[in-house]
mmCIF file of C-alpha atoms in Angstrom:
data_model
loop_
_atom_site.group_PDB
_atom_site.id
_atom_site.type_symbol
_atom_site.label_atom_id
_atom_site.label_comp_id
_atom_site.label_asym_id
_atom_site.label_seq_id
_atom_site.Cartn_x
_atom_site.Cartn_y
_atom_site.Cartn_z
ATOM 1 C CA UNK A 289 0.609 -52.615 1.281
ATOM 2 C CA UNK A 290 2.687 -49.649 2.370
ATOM 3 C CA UNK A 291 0.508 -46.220 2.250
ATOM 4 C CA UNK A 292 1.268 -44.210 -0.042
ATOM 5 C CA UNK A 293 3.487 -40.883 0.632
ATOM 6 C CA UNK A 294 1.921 -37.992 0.725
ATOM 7 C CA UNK A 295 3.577 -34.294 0.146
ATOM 8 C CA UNK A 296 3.464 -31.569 2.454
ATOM 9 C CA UNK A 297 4.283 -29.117 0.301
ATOM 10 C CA UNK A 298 3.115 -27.861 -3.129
ATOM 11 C CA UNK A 299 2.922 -25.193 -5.030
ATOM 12 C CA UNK A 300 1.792 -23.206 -8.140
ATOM 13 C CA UNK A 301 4.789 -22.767 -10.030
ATOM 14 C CA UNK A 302 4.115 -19.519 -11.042
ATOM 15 C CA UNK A 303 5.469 -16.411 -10.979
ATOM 16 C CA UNK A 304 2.747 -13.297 -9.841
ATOM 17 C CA UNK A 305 4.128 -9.544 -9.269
ATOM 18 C CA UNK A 306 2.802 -7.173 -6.223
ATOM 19 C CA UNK A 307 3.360 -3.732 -7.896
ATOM 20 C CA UNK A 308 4.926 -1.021 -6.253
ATOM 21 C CA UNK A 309 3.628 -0.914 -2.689
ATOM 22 C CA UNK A 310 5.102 0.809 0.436
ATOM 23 C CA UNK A 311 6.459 -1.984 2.999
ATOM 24 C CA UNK A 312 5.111 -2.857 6.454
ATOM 25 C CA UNK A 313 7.118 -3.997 9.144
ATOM 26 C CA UNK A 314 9.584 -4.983 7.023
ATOM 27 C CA UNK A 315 12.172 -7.973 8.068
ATOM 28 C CA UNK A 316 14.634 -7.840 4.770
ATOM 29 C CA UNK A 317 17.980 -7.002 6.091
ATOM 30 C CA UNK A 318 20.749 -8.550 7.602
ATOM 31 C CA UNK A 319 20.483 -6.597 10.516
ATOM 32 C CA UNK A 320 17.336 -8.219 11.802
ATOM 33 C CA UNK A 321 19.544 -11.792 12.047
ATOM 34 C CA UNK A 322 20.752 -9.995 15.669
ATOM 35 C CA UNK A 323 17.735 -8.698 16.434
ATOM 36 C CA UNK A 324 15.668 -12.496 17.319
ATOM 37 C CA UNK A 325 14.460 -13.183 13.884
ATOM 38 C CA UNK A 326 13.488 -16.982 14.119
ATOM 39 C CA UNK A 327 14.340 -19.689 12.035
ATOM 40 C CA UNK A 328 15.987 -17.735 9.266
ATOM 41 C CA UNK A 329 13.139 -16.131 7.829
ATOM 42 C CA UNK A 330 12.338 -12.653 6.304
ATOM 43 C CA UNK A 331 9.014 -11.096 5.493
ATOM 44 C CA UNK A 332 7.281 -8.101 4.474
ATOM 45 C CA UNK A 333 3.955 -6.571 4.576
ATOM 46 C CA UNK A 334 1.826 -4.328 2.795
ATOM 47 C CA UNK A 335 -1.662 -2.571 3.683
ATOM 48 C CA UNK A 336 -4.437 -2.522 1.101
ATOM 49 C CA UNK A 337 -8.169 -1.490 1.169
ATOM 50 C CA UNK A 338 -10.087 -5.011 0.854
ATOM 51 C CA UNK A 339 -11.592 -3.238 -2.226
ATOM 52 C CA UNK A 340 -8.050 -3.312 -4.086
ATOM 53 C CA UNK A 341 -8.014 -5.010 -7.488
ATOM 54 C CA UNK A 342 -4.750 -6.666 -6.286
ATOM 55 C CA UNK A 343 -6.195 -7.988 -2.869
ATOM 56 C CA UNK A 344 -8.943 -8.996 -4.325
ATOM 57 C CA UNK A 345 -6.825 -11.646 -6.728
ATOM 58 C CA UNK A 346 -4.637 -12.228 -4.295
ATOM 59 C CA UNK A 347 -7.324 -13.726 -2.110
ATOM 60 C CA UNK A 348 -8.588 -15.528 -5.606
ATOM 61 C CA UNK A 349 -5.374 -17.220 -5.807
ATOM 62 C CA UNK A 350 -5.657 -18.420 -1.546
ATOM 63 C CA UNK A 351 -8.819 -19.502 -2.367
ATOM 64 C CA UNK A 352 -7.947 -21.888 -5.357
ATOM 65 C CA UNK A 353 -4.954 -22.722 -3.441
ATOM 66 C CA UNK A 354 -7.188 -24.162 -0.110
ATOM 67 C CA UNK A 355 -9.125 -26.593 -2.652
ATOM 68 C CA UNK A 356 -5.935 -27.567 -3.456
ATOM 69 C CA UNK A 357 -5.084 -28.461 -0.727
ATOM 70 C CA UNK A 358 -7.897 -30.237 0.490
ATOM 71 C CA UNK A 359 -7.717 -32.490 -2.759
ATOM 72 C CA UNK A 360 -4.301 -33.399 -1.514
ATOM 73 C CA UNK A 361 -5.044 -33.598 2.301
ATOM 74 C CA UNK A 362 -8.732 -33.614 2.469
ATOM 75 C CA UNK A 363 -11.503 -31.579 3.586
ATOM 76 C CA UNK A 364 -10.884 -31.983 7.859
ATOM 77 C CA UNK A 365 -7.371 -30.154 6.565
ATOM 78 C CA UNK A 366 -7.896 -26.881 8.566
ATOM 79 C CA UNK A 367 -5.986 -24.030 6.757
ATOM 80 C CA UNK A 368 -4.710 -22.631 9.877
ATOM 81 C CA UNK A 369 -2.656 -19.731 8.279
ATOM 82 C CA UNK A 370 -2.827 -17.434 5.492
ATOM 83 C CA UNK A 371 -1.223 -14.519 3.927
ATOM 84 C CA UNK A 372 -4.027 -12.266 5.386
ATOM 85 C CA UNK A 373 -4.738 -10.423 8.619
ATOM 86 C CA UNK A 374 -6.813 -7.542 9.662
ATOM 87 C CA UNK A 375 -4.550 -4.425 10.666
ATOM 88 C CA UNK A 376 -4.673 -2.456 13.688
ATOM 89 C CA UNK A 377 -3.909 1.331 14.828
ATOM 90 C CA UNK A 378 -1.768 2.655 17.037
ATOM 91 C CA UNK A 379 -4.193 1.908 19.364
ATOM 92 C CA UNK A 380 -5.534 -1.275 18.747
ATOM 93 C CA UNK A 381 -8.499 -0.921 17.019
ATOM 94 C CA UNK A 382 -9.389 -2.702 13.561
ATOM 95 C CA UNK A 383 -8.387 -0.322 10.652
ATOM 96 C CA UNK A 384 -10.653 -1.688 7.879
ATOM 97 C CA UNK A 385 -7.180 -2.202 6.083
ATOM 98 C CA UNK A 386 -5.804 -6.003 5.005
ATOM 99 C CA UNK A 387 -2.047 -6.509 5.480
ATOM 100 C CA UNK A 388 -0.961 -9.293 3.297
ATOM 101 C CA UNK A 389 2.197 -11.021 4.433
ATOM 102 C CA UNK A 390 5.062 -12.417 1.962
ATOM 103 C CA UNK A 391 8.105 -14.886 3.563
ATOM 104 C CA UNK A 392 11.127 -16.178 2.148
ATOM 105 C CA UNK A 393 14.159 -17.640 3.492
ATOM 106 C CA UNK A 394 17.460 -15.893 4.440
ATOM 107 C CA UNK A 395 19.953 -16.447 1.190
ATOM 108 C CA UNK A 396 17.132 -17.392 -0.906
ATOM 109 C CA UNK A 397 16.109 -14.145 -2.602
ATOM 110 C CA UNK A 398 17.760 -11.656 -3.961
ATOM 111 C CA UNK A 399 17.110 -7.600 -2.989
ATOM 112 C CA UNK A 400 18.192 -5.502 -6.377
ATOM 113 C CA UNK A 401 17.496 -2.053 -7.139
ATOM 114 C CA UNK A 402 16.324 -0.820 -10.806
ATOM 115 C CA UNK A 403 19.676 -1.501 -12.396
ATOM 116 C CA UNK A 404 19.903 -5.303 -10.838
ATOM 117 C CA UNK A 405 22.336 -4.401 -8.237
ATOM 118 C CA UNK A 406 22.233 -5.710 -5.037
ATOM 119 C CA UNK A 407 20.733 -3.440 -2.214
ATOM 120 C CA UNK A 408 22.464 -2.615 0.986
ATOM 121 C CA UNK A 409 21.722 -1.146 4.311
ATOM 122 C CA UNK A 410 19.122 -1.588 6.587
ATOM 123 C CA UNK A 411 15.104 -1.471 4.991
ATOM 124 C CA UNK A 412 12.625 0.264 6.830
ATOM 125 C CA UNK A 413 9.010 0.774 6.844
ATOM 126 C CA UNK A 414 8.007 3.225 3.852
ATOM 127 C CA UNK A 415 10.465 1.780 1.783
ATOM 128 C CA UNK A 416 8.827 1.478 -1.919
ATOM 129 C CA UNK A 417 9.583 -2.003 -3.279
ATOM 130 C CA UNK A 418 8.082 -4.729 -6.072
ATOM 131 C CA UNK A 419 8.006 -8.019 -4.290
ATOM 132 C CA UNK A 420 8.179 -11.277 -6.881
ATOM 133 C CA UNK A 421 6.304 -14.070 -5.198
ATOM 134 C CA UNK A 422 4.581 -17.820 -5.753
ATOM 135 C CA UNK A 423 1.741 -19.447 -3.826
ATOM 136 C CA UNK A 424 2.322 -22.679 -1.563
ATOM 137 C CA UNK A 425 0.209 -24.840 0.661
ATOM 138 C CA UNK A 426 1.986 -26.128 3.566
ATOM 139 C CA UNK A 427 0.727 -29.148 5.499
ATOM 140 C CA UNK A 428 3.341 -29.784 8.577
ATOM 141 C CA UNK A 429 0.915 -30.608 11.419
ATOM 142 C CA UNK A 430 -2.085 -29.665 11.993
ATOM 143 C CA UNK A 431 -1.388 -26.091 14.086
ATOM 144 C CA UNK A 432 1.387 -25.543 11.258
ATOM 145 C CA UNK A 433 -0.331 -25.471 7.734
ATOM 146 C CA UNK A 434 -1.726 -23.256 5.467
ATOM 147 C CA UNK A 435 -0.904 -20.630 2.108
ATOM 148 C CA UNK A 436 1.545 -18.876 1.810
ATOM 149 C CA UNK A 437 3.027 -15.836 -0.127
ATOM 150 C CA UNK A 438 6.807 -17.273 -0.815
ATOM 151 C CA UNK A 439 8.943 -14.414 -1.965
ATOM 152 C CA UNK A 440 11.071 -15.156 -5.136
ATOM 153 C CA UNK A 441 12.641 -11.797 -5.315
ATOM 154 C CA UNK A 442 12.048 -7.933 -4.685
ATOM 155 C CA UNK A 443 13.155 -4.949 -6.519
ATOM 156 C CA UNK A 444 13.453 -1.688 -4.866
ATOM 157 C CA UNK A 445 11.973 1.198 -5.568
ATOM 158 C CA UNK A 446 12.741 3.693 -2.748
ATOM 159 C CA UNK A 447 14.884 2.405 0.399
ATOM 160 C CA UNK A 448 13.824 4.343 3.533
ATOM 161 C CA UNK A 449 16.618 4.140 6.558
ATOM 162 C CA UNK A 450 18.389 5.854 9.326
ATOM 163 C CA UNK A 451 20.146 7.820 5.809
ATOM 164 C CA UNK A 452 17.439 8.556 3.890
ATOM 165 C CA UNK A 453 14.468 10.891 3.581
ATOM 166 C CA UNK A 454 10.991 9.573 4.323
ATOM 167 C CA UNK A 455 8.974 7.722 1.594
ATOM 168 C CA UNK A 456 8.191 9.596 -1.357
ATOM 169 C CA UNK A 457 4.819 10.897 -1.972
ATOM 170 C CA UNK A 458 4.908 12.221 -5.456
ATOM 171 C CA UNK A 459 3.957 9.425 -7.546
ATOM 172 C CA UNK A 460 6.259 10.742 -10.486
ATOM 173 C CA UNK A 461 9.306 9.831 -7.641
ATOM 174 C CA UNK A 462 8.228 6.494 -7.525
ATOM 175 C CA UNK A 463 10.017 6.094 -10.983
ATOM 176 C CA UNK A 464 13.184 8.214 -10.019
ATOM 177 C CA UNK A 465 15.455 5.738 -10.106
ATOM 178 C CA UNK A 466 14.340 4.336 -13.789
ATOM 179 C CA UNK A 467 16.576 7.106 -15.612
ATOM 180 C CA UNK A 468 20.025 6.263 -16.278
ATOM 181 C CA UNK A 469 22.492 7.618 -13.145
ATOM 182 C CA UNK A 470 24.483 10.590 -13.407
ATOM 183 C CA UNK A 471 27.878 10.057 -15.227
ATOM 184 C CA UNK A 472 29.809 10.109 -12.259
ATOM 185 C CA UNK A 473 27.419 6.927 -10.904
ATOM 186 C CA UNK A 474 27.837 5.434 -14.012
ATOM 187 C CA UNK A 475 31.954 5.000 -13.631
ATOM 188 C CA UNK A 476 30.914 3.220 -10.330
ATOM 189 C CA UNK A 477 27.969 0.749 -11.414
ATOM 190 C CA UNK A 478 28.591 -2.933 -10.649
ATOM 191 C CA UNK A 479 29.549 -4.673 -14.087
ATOM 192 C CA UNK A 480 27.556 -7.922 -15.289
ATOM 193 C CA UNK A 481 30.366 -9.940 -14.514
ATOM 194 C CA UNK A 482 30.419 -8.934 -10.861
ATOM 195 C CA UNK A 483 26.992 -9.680 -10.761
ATOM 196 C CA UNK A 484 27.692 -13.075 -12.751
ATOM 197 C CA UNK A 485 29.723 -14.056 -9.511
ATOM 198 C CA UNK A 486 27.649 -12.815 -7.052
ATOM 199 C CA UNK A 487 25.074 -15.022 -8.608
ATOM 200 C CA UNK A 488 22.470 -12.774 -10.210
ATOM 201 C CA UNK A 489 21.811 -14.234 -13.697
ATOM 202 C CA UNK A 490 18.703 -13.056 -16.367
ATOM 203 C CA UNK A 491 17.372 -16.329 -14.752
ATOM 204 C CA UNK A 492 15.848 -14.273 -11.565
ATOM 205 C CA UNK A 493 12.606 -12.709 -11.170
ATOM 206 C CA UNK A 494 13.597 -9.173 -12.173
#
């Protein structure tokens, strides 16, 4: 009798929301395809106190996630990677801080700001953003497995580049970008339709 097929793959399903959070070593833009960026991938980090509310669920959802996946590929499966790391200064020491990690791959996620228009530009560090995300188990071999944070789609909140100012640190700016544009934007906004064939429908995550 042939054995039965097993997945390497699964996942929740679900849709879960980061909140605004200011990006880490950011890999979102098209620029970093020339700058060595392997297999196609982008990511993004954040750093949170392992007291956060939000870390703290995150690492609920890993958790439920691993006995997942040793139902599916039992209990010698080793759960090599996660979303989590410990984060470093400047000078290598341990912070106390968690960086979580979110992936996705190149073409499939959208970047939009508040108004669902498609950001441009480069994305550095600093930059203020609201990452849309699912959790997956991976199972490849056994130094390539794990959970991950797949990113479904981010919305951004404050772009920091080469152009801009540095992050905001009002919290009342975080929200600057909520209020209807000037007039003079307004004449320039990108119609539905546009988006329509660009491919953004009220099907995506924002």
């Amino acid at each position: 009798m042939a054995k039965a097929k097993v997945d390497k793959f699964f996942s929740d399903n679900k849709s879960y929301y980061t909140g605004a959070f200011n990006a880490t070593f950011p890999t979102l833009d098209k620029e970093c395809l020339f700058n060595g960026l392997p297999n196609g991938k982008h990511d993004v980090k954040f750093k949170v106190d392992p007291k956060d509310p939000r870390y703290l669920a995150m690492k609920k959802m890993v958790d439920e996630a691993k006995a997942k996946g040793h139902v599916m590929w039992g209990e010698d499966w080793l759960c090599v990677n996660t979303p989590f790391s410990k984060d470093k200064d400047k000078d290598g020491n341990l912070s106390g801080d968690i960086l979580v990690k979110f992936v996705g791959t190149i073409g499939k996620f959208k970047i939009v700001d508040n108004f669902g228009r498609p950001v441009k530009g480069v994305i550095w560090g600093g930059s203020e953003m609201d990452v849309a995300y699912s959790v997956q188990g991976y199972n490849v071999t056994k130094a390539v497995n794990g959970i991950k944070f797949k990113i479904l789609g981010i919305k951004m909140i404050h772009q920091v580049n080469k152009d801009t100012d540095q992050a905001p640190t009002n919290p009342n700016d975080l929200f600057k970008f909520d209020s209807p544009p000037p007039a003079e934007e307004q004449e320039q906004d990108i119609t539905q339709e546009e988006l329509s064939n660009a491919g953004y429908t009220d099907d995506d995550p924002f």
